[in-house]
Amino acid sequence: MSAITIAPPMDLAPRVHSLDPAAFTVPTARDEEWRFSPVDRLKQFFDADPAAGFVTATGNGVNVVPMSEVASSWIPIDLASAIARANVKKAGVLEIPAQAQWAEPVIVDLTTIEHNSYQHLEIVAGQFSVATVVIRQTLTGNVSGSIVINVGDGAHLRVITVVEGEFSTALALQMPVIVGRDATFIGALATLGGGAVRIQSSVQYTAPGGRAELFGVFLSDAGQHVEHRIFVHHDQPHCVSEVIFKGALLNPGARSAWIGDVLVRKDAIGTETHQSNRNLLLSEGSRADSVPNLELETGDIVRAGHASATGRFDDEQLFYLQSRGLTLDEARQLVVRGFFADVLGRIGNDTWRDSLLVTISDRLGISPVEDTDE
Amino acid sequence: MSSLVITDLHAQVHTDTGPKDILRGVTLTIDSGRTHAIMGPNGSGKSTLAYVIAGHPRYTVTSGTITLDGVDVLAMSVDERARAGLFLAMQYPVEVPGVSVANFLRTAVTAARGEAPKLRLWIKEMKEAMADLQMDPSFAERNLNEGFSGGEKKRLEILQLSLLRPKIAILDETDSGLDVDALRVVSEGVNRYREATGAGTLLITHYTRILRYITPDVVHVFSDGRIVETGGPELADVLEADGYERFTTVPSA
């Protein structure tokens, strides 16, 4: 299998796509792509582990089939994903039939009992289908692999992914989304657990008129490294992308990285794109890296913007709330809840929004305030 | 009957170039049912007095005392002062994104009263209090102070005053940035609170305008970090006519 070079060297786009692990070099901390990553904690994914298991996908409508029977439209972009693809024996496949209108969310559980496991989940939303899928990625061991999402022409797919698990585990996850003509994808990603977590989300459009919204919330605590790398490739006209990630870093030693790359090609006229990352540091001694990149090859677009901010609690906000009788803990709770409120609100599913709010509040050691309008 | 007693209060602000003295010996007693106006030029330290009473961390009290009904206020945290019955209506209320007015108010009222108000009664109480201040019900769903006009922020401060029912209220330049209609509505809110609770009020203002709506019992002139003259409501008229010049003859550093 040969590598395909698709872009000039300085491009934001991944340079190599290949099914062959030999096409890739072994990552080191000196590589631009890995300079924020805990390479040591992910290195078990750089060598094929013959003893590794595979992640089982369970849920209504999910079929577990041999990987050889899956015709995935996505080609791996780094060593870990190529090794996972070459070695995963079984894959989960969820097909949403064309025209289907699923009223209830489908819940897909991704679980494993092995120390190291490979994963492949393929979601295919047929033409004009409407569905919500909730993916629970629960880590009890190390997982490397993919969740590949195909959104057919005119389809409307919402995917809520919740990553939880022990801090001793590692996750290297690829989440490519392929968006069809006039299709809408709404992805909400809540990265709450796992020790060394590196998630790469990408969006590509196969035709004009696609829309992709990626919303993320993440928590990082002492001992966690939580990294998100987003790549949105606008090479079709009149497509929209919106990326909003918000993270809170809890205790000293917490670590996060967010790298958002948006590339607007020459032909992608009428593009509308915006991405932002905001991080809240709740203690001294935690660190959040945030790097938004935007590359425009055409000026014939509707809008393009990016933003990034990392800050601590605003003393004036805390003083204002405390001066109304709230204890410091209560004030911090309200501010953090408010910090995540807009992005959680964008998930578009109240049940899962509330569930995430409870989980986040638990992790922060605070109990959620009930809303007066409930 | 409550009493806020401030005795020979000295305070500093922390700046990049070190501490700077702002309050230089403030002595003032505010009893229930009494309304005091503190008037003074910009930079005289009158807003600092409000922040120091509320416990803002930027200021340090270097000497003097503040007590509420005999209890040491300076030993209390910011939230303890609020729960003890002190309230500061701020000149520049702070925006808190993502926190609805309704959620914030109920949390604050729960803290002030020691228990959560019953939901149905609470909604009725909040709606009535908002109607009194001519606030649209949709206000409750907006994020706290986010994108509010100056007038909206001040109305919300007075809404909190009416719901939290403090023993002593300090209103820091509540009149600034208000047009005449908003000033009237806000002043009426303050007057309703004074009549309903018999609380003590400290009104800090640069202009005499608000004193036409809220009649003070006592007027103090504040200059260079202390009270330099005290009189009745007529003192405000003198200031209106003559300005602050004769109180600021000694330029402060």
XYZ file of C-alpha atoms in Angstrom:
627
model
C 0.000 0.000 0.000
C 1.417 3.342 -0.930
C 1.091 6.637 0.816
C -0.840 9.399 -0.915
C 0.560 12.897 -0.628
C -2.342 15.283 -0.866
C -0.939 18.647 0.084
C 2.184 20.810 0.121
C 4.417 20.503 3.193
C 3.380 23.702 4.999
C -0.292 22.834 4.764
C -2.475 22.383 7.839
C -3.869 19.219 6.292
C -2.434 15.825 7.249
C 0.257 14.963 4.763
C -0.058 11.204 4.648
C -3.124 8.985 4.466
C -2.422 5.278 4.429
C -3.696 1.921 5.579
C -0.100 0.761 5.909
C 1.550 1.458 9.301
C 4.950 1.417 7.558
C 3.991 4.640 5.770
C 4.269 6.520 9.052
C 7.180 7.407 11.263
C 7.121 6.791 14.994
C 5.981 9.977 16.731
C 8.352 11.811 19.031
C 7.836 14.832 21.242
C 9.894 16.843 18.721
C 7.235 16.452 16.014
C 5.005 19.497 15.601
C 1.931 17.232 15.737
C 3.040 15.666 19.007
C 4.735 18.486 20.852
C 1.788 18.935 23.226
C 1.243 15.186 23.647
C 2.432 12.785 26.368
C 4.210 10.515 23.881
C 5.413 8.163 26.632
C 1.888 7.474 27.810
C 0.676 6.757 24.275
C 3.642 4.767 22.947
C 1.957 1.387 23.410
C -0.120 2.368 20.383
C 2.980 2.717 18.160
C 3.685 -1.027 18.073
C 1.133 -3.667 17.158
C 0.182 -5.629 20.284
C -0.667 -9.223 19.317
C -2.390 -9.729 22.674
C -4.694 -6.736 22.209
C -8.421 -7.162 22.168
C -11.048 -5.120 20.415
C -13.615 -2.725 21.730
C -17.143 -4.121 21.619
C -19.919 -1.865 20.434
C -23.360 -2.630 21.809
C -26.622 -0.845 21.160
C -29.856 -1.087 19.231
C -29.106 -1.423 15.528
C -25.360 -1.883 16.025
C -23.863 -4.844 14.177
C -20.495 -6.277 15.108
C -18.829 -7.552 11.943
C -15.337 -8.573 10.839
C -13.278 -5.502 10.009
C -12.579 -6.967 6.580
C -16.262 -6.517 5.717
C -16.271 -2.816 6.550
C -15.730 -0.504 3.605
C -14.613 2.557 5.498
C -14.284 5.768 3.529
C -11.684 7.024 5.972
C -7.965 6.295 5.655
C -5.716 6.514 8.746
C -3.498 9.578 9.131
C -0.924 8.496 11.681
C 0.899 5.467 13.025
C -1.484 4.732 15.899
C -4.603 4.858 13.742
C -2.970 2.780 10.986
C -1.878 0.098 13.474
C -5.333 0.060 15.031
C -6.977 -0.289 11.612
C -4.606 -3.055 10.550
C -5.087 -5.021 13.749
C -8.692 -4.540 14.811
C -10.499 -7.784 14.065
C -14.074 -6.683 14.535
C -15.884 -3.421 14.060
C -19.185 -1.974 15.162
C -21.416 -0.678 12.383
C -24.503 1.449 12.878
C -26.529 2.166 9.775
C -29.327 4.677 9.838
C -31.497 3.909 6.816
C -32.240 6.586 4.251
C -35.298 8.674 5.141
C -35.397 7.238 8.685
C -36.660 9.590 11.387
C -35.478 8.254 14.725
C -37.286 9.994 17.540
C -35.257 8.454 20.350
C -31.470 8.574 20.664
C -29.633 5.341 19.984
C -27.125 4.573 22.707
C -23.904 2.844 21.718
C -21.638 1.520 24.459
C -17.975 1.027 23.669
C -16.393 -1.288 26.226
C -13.442 -3.597 26.563
C -11.948 -5.940 29.124
C -8.444 -6.068 27.642
C -5.378 -4.137 28.747
C -4.884 -2.806 25.199
C -7.661 -2.724 22.627
C -8.249 -1.555 19.094
C -11.479 0.018 18.039
C -13.454 0.759 14.924
C -16.989 2.110 14.938
C -18.570 3.148 11.660
C -21.745 5.215 11.660
C -23.530 5.677 8.364
C -26.468 8.074 8.240
C -28.450 7.485 5.025
C -29.839 10.214 2.791
C -32.331 12.507 4.515
C -32.242 10.504 7.727
C -32.654 12.254 11.080
C -31.128 10.662 14.172
C -29.329 11.182 17.452
C -26.629 8.780 18.563
C -25.093 8.752 22.026
C -21.702 7.061 22.295
C -20.401 6.108 25.701
C -16.684 5.451 25.473
C -15.833 3.947 28.836
C -12.164 3.250 29.398
C -11.059 0.406 31.634
C -7.921 -0.176 29.548
C -5.968 1.485 26.772
C -7.851 2.074 23.525
C -6.628 3.083 20.095
C -8.899 3.415 17.107
C -11.605 5.300 15.316
C -15.181 6.402 15.263
C -15.936 7.156 11.611
C -19.076 9.143 10.927
C -20.637 9.426 7.468
C -23.479 11.898 7.099
C -25.380 11.237 3.878
C -26.801 13.905 1.607
C -29.509 15.934 3.321
C -29.180 13.931 6.537
C -29.273 15.466 10.013
C -27.130 13.576 12.490
C -26.426 14.452 16.081
C -23.733 12.483 17.905
C -23.106 12.955 21.618
C -19.915 11.255 22.768
C -19.031 10.896 26.422
C -15.533 9.700 27.317
C -15.096 8.456 30.847
C -12.667 6.160 32.556
C -9.817 5.598 34.911
C -6.833 7.935 34.986
C -4.510 4.952 34.458
C -5.827 4.468 30.916
C -4.846 5.958 27.574
C -6.951 6.773 24.537
C -5.857 7.634 21.001
C -9.045 8.279 19.095
C -9.750 9.446 15.571
C -13.198 10.909 14.982
C -13.461 11.799 11.303
C -16.762 13.124 10.023
C -17.625 13.065 6.335
C -20.432 15.474 5.554
C -22.552 15.072 2.410
C -24.445 17.587 0.290
C -26.699 19.836 2.387
C -26.148 17.536 5.350
C -25.927 18.678 8.958
C -23.711 17.145 11.587
C -23.850 18.215 15.221
C -21.197 16.628 17.370
C -21.012 17.076 21.118
C -17.984 15.629 22.809
C -17.624 15.453 26.577
C -14.165 14.278 27.575
C -14.421 13.717 31.306
C -12.200 10.744 32.012
C -9.228 8.740 30.860
C -5.628 9.417 31.825
C -3.796 10.262 28.611
C -6.425 11.194 26.068
C -5.692 12.368 22.540
C -8.724 12.832 20.342
C -8.463 14.016 16.756
C -11.699 15.188 15.200
C -11.835 16.067 11.557
C -14.498 17.346 9.239
C -14.495 16.981 5.490
C -17.226 17.825 3.029
C -18.009 15.773 -0.046
C -20.287 18.340 -1.676
C -21.580 21.900 -1.228
C -24.012 22.974 1.457
C -22.748 20.882 4.363
C -22.857 22.063 7.937
C -20.785 20.780 10.848
C -20.979 21.927 14.436
C -18.528 20.508 16.955
C -19.107 21.305 20.595
C -16.797 20.065 23.274
C -16.557 20.211 27.024
C -13.684 18.683 28.889
C -12.322 18.357 32.383
C -8.756 17.641 33.297
C -7.550 16.796 36.764
C -4.176 15.991 38.294
C -2.749 13.041 36.375
C -4.827 13.657 33.271
C -3.687 14.889 29.902
C -6.668 15.795 27.758
C -5.883 16.765 24.202
C -8.209 17.633 21.357
C -7.026 18.276 17.841
C -9.620 19.541 15.415
C -9.179 19.776 11.680
C -11.885 21.234 9.483
C -11.162 21.014 5.780
C -13.284 23.349 3.698
C -12.755 22.328 0.098
C -16.378 22.592 -1.043
C -18.376 25.790 -1.608
C -21.004 27.107 0.759
C -20.273 24.914 3.738
C -20.464 25.959 7.370
C -18.393 24.901 10.348
C -18.611 25.965 13.942
C -16.305 24.648 16.651
C -16.632 25.560 20.329
C -14.632 23.780 23.015
C -14.583 24.685 26.680
C -12.440 23.090 29.325
C -11.898 23.318 33.047
C -8.640 22.282 34.674
C -9.215 21.255 38.237
C -6.163 20.584 40.370
C -2.415 21.224 40.184
C -0.871 18.992 37.525
C -3.950 18.982 35.298
C -3.030 19.336 31.661
C -4.933 20.041 28.470
C -4.185 20.929 24.887
C -6.483 22.134 22.180
C -5.349 22.609 18.613
C -7.925 23.800 16.137
C -6.986 23.900 12.459
C -9.299 25.267 9.806
C -8.211 25.216 6.185
C -10.318 26.970 3.565
C -9.352 25.917 0.051
C -9.475 28.080 -3.029
C -12.691 26.488 -4.288
C -14.510 26.778 -0.961
C -16.242 30.048 -1.767
C -19.076 31.122 0.504
C -17.510 29.359 3.484
C -18.637 30.279 6.956
C -16.386 29.104 9.745
C -15.779 29.902 13.337
C -13.848 28.133 16.052
C -13.130 28.934 19.652
C -11.607 27.406 22.725
C -11.911 28.744 26.238
C -10.297 27.241 29.300
C -10.824 27.912 32.959
C -7.926 27.163 35.303
C -9.297 26.374 38.731
C -5.925 26.075 40.443
C -2.327 27.171 40.218
C -0.053 24.611 38.626
C -2.393 23.429 35.896
C -1.684 24.116 32.257
C -3.845 24.538 29.186
C -2.363 24.990 25.718
C -4.664 26.425 23.105
C -3.682 26.937 19.485
C -6.237 28.005 16.899
C -5.028 28.103 13.288
C -6.909 29.432 10.306
C -5.609 29.264 6.760
C -7.542 30.932 3.963
C -6.752 30.249 0.312
C -9.690 32.356 -0.837
C -11.110 35.647 0.350
C -14.462 34.933 -1.231
C -16.087 33.726 1.962
C -18.955 34.759 4.226
C -17.117 34.734 7.507
C -14.060 33.225 9.143
C -13.002 33.658 12.712
C -11.246 32.052 15.591
C -10.741 32.804 19.255
C -8.930 31.380 22.203
C -8.769 32.395 25.830
C -7.505 30.801 28.998
C -8.149 32.397 32.350
C -8.664 31.971 36.030
C -11.710 32.775 38.071
C -12.649 36.415 37.732
C -12.268 37.902 41.224
C -14.875 40.564 40.469
C -17.454 37.914 39.561
C -16.730 35.999 42.748
C -16.906 39.177 44.839
C -20.222 40.152 43.277
C -21.770 36.761 43.985
C -20.317 36.563 47.495
C -21.625 40.037 48.267
C -25.077 38.516 47.708
C -24.504 35.937 50.413
C -23.164 33.033 48.350
C -20.224 31.221 49.873
C -17.021 31.085 47.844
C -17.831 27.483 46.855
C -21.341 28.406 45.778
C -20.008 31.364 43.801
C -17.417 29.202 42.038
C -20.099 26.617 41.303
C -22.324 29.210 39.635
C -19.461 30.622 37.592
C -18.306 27.203 36.362
C -21.854 26.176 35.581
C -22.289 29.412 33.657
C -18.988 28.845 31.882
C -20.201 25.564 30.425
C -23.853 26.598 30.022
C -23.736 27.924 26.471
C -21.866 25.000 25.001
C -23.973 22.437 26.887
C -27.066 24.262 25.690
C -25.940 23.759 22.114
C -26.061 19.964 22.456
C -29.747 20.195 21.637
C -30.790 17.351 23.912
C -31.972 18.371 27.379
C -31.680 14.922 28.949
C -28.031 14.586 28.013
C -27.290 18.206 28.772
C -28.580 17.739 32.318
C -26.818 14.431 32.709
C -23.501 16.001 31.687
C -24.083 18.906 34.036
C -24.542 16.487 36.936
C -21.403 14.573 35.973
C -19.358 17.752 35.654
C -20.698 19.085 38.951
C -19.812 15.791 40.660
C -16.288 15.983 39.350
C -15.975 19.545 40.619
C -17.200 18.411 44.020
C -20.268 20.604 43.862
C -23.940 19.796 43.650
C -25.835 21.326 40.754
C -28.305 24.080 41.550
C -31.785 23.277 40.380
C -33.174 25.735 37.916
C -36.078 27.860 39.043
C -37.910 27.180 35.814
C -37.970 23.442 36.354
C -33.428 48.089 65.191
C -30.019 47.754 63.625
C -26.975 49.925 63.721
C -23.926 50.038 61.463
C -21.139 51.809 63.298
C -17.976 52.913 61.497
C -15.243 54.334 63.720
C -12.067 56.099 62.568
C -11.736 53.831 59.544
C -8.492 53.923 57.575
C -8.035 51.784 54.458
C -5.595 51.261 51.615
C -5.969 50.020 48.079
C -3.442 47.625 46.536
C -1.903 49.031 43.390
C 0.968 47.952 41.168
C 3.151 50.580 42.793
C 2.285 49.509 46.338
C -0.443 50.350 48.828
C -2.149 53.731 48.641
C -4.125 55.337 51.457
C -7.716 56.086 50.462
C -9.802 56.276 53.628
C -8.323 58.559 56.285
C -10.504 58.319 59.364
C -14.190 57.776 58.534
C -16.622 57.865 61.451
C -20.297 57.294 60.730
C -23.291 55.576 62.351
C -26.290 54.421 60.321
C -29.355 53.327 62.265
C -32.460 51.555 61.004
C -34.967 53.875 59.436
C -32.397 56.548 58.664
C -31.123 57.549 55.256
C -27.686 59.092 54.942
C -26.348 60.615 51.759
C -22.630 60.799 51.180
C -21.680 63.294 48.511
C -18.283 64.055 47.211
C -16.152 64.772 44.186
C -14.630 62.050 42.039
C -11.679 60.391 43.698
C -12.712 61.412 47.207
C -12.916 57.761 48.312
C -16.671 57.474 48.750
C -16.962 54.352 46.600
C -13.996 52.861 48.434
C -15.959 53.246 51.656
C -18.768 51.169 50.098
C -16.368 48.442 48.953
C -14.570 48.321 52.290
C -17.876 47.858 54.136
C -18.732 45.011 51.728
C -15.279 43.465 52.094
C -13.737 43.773 48.640
C -10.361 41.974 48.681
C -8.582 44.817 46.876
C -8.746 46.980 50.014
C -7.052 46.553 53.362
C -8.288 48.196 56.536
C -5.265 49.562 58.375
C -7.085 50.854 61.454
C -10.544 51.570 62.790
C -13.621 49.387 63.204
C -16.934 48.527 61.574
C -19.638 46.806 63.595
C -23.186 45.750 62.806
C -25.295 45.531 65.955
C -22.103 45.246 67.943
C -20.621 42.418 65.876
C -17.247 42.928 64.189
C -17.915 43.231 60.458
C -14.240 43.339 59.510
C -13.786 39.810 60.879
C -16.462 38.494 58.517
C -15.970 37.163 54.983
C -17.769 38.915 52.133
C -20.650 36.428 52.132
C -20.970 36.490 55.924
C -21.416 40.254 55.782
C -24.194 39.808 53.226
C -25.926 37.160 55.299
C -25.588 39.372 58.383
C -27.740 41.933 56.565
C -25.437 44.241 54.631
C -26.116 44.933 50.979
C -24.107 46.890 48.425
C -25.855 48.029 45.254
C -22.859 48.378 42.988
C -21.998 51.184 40.653
C -20.741 48.690 38.080
C -22.572 45.361 38.522
C -20.563 42.443 37.169
C -21.555 40.253 34.232
C -21.680 36.518 34.907
C -22.125 34.668 31.594
C -24.309 31.583 31.536
C -26.002 32.283 34.875
C -29.635 33.291 34.544
C -31.051 36.138 36.614
C -33.715 33.763 37.981
C -31.188 31.159 39.043
C -28.921 33.764 40.610
C -31.740 35.486 42.500
C -33.051 32.237 43.956
C -29.561 31.197 45.017
C -28.973 34.577 46.664
C -32.371 34.614 48.380
C -31.744 31.080 49.637
C -28.434 32.230 51.107
C -29.991 35.329 52.691
C -32.998 33.548 54.200
C -31.210 30.358 55.196
C -33.600 28.137 53.241
C -34.838 27.851 49.679
C -38.158 29.637 49.154
C -41.024 27.415 48.036
C -40.933 27.386 44.276
C -44.474 28.527 43.523
C -44.413 31.309 46.116
C -40.982 32.333 44.956
C -41.964 32.735 41.316
C -44.915 34.880 42.360
C -42.724 36.981 44.650
C -40.092 37.481 41.976
C -42.637 38.434 39.322
C -44.280 40.988 41.595
C -40.956 42.504 42.560
C -39.998 42.747 38.895
C -43.321 44.335 37.989
C -42.768 46.949 40.717
C -39.577 47.979 38.941
C -41.242 47.845 35.508
C -39.022 44.964 34.419
C -40.201 42.635 31.692
C -40.651 39.017 32.888
C -38.228 37.877 30.156
C -35.521 39.583 32.216
C -35.407 36.566 34.511
C -34.176 34.314 31.714
C -31.313 36.557 30.651
C -27.755 36.010 31.758
C -26.763 37.989 34.826
C -25.953 41.570 33.729
C -24.696 40.299 30.381
C -25.467 42.843 27.691
C -27.621 44.853 30.102
C -27.945 48.594 29.599
C -26.860 50.816 32.474
C -30.489 51.281 33.503
C -31.191 47.551 33.410
C -28.208 46.820 35.621
C -29.349 49.357 38.213
C -32.892 48.011 38.194
C -31.521 44.556 38.839
C -29.507 45.847 41.788
C -32.644 47.359 43.308
C -34.596 44.179 42.534
C -32.043 42.316 44.627
C -32.425 44.914 47.368
C -36.170 44.326 47.482
C -35.829 40.525 47.545
C -32.851 40.215 49.903
C -34.266 42.760 52.405
C -30.987 43.720 54.085
C -30.808 45.556 57.414
C -28.499 48.193 55.980
C -28.275 49.029 52.269
C -25.406 50.892 50.666
C -26.236 52.323 47.261
C -23.096 53.252 45.357
C -23.918 55.823 42.656
C -27.120 54.004 41.833
C -28.219 57.134 39.973
C -25.271 57.269 37.577
C -26.098 56.504 33.986
C -29.872 56.620 34.481
C -32.295 58.685 32.457
C -35.061 60.518 34.322
C -37.656 57.751 33.913
C -35.301 55.041 35.082
C -34.130 57.234 37.969
C -37.736 57.640 39.118
C -38.476 53.901 38.896
C -35.281 52.967 40.716
C -35.825 55.624 43.403
C -39.372 54.434 43.993
C -37.973 50.948 44.457
C -35.552 52.204 47.081
C -38.342 54.119 48.850
C -40.609 51.047 48.894
C -37.792 49.050 50.437
C -37.167 51.739 53.070
C -40.838 51.934 54.015
C -41.439 48.174 54.002
C -38.393 47.202 56.050
C -37.482 50.304 58.032
C -33.899 49.591 57.092
C -31.000 52.001 57.193
C -29.688 53.360 53.910
C -26.392 54.864 52.856
C -26.724 56.671 49.557
C -23.446 57.479 47.818
C -23.773 59.965 45.008
C -21.915 62.568 43.034
C -25.022 64.515 42.039
C -27.946 65.878 44.029
C -30.424 64.690 41.380
C -31.402 61.429 43.143
C -32.028 63.309 46.413
C -35.130 64.849 44.842
C -36.623 61.353 44.793
C -35.040 59.833 47.886
C -35.043 62.295 50.771
C -32.074 61.875 53.093
C -32.192 62.539 56.817
C -28.516 63.424 56.898
C -26.102 64.651 54.218
C -22.341 64.210 54.550
C -19.682 65.768 52.373
C -16.811 63.404 51.643
C -13.413 64.685 50.643
C -9.919 63.247 50.654
C -10.963 60.049 52.396
C -13.072 61.415 55.232
C -16.302 63.163 56.096
C -15.602 66.900 56.168
C -19.069 68.278 56.827
C -22.430 66.928 57.990
C -25.814 68.582 57.789
C -29.462 68.137 56.930
C -31.009 67.847 53.451
C -30.362 71.556 52.945
C -26.624 70.828 52.697
C -27.328 69.107 49.379
C -28.830 72.353 48.093
C -25.674 74.226 49.026
C -23.596 71.679 47.116
C -25.958 71.930 44.166
C -25.458 75.709 44.074
C -21.760 75.979 44.976
C -20.196 72.666 43.974
C -17.448 70.908 45.890
C -14.729 73.548 45.509
C -14.642 74.779 49.043
C -14.193 71.189 50.319
C -11.313 70.380 48.024
C -8.977 73.277 48.668
C -6.225 70.925 49.778
C -5.296 68.911 46.679
C -4.671 65.271 47.454
C -1.662 63.485 46.030
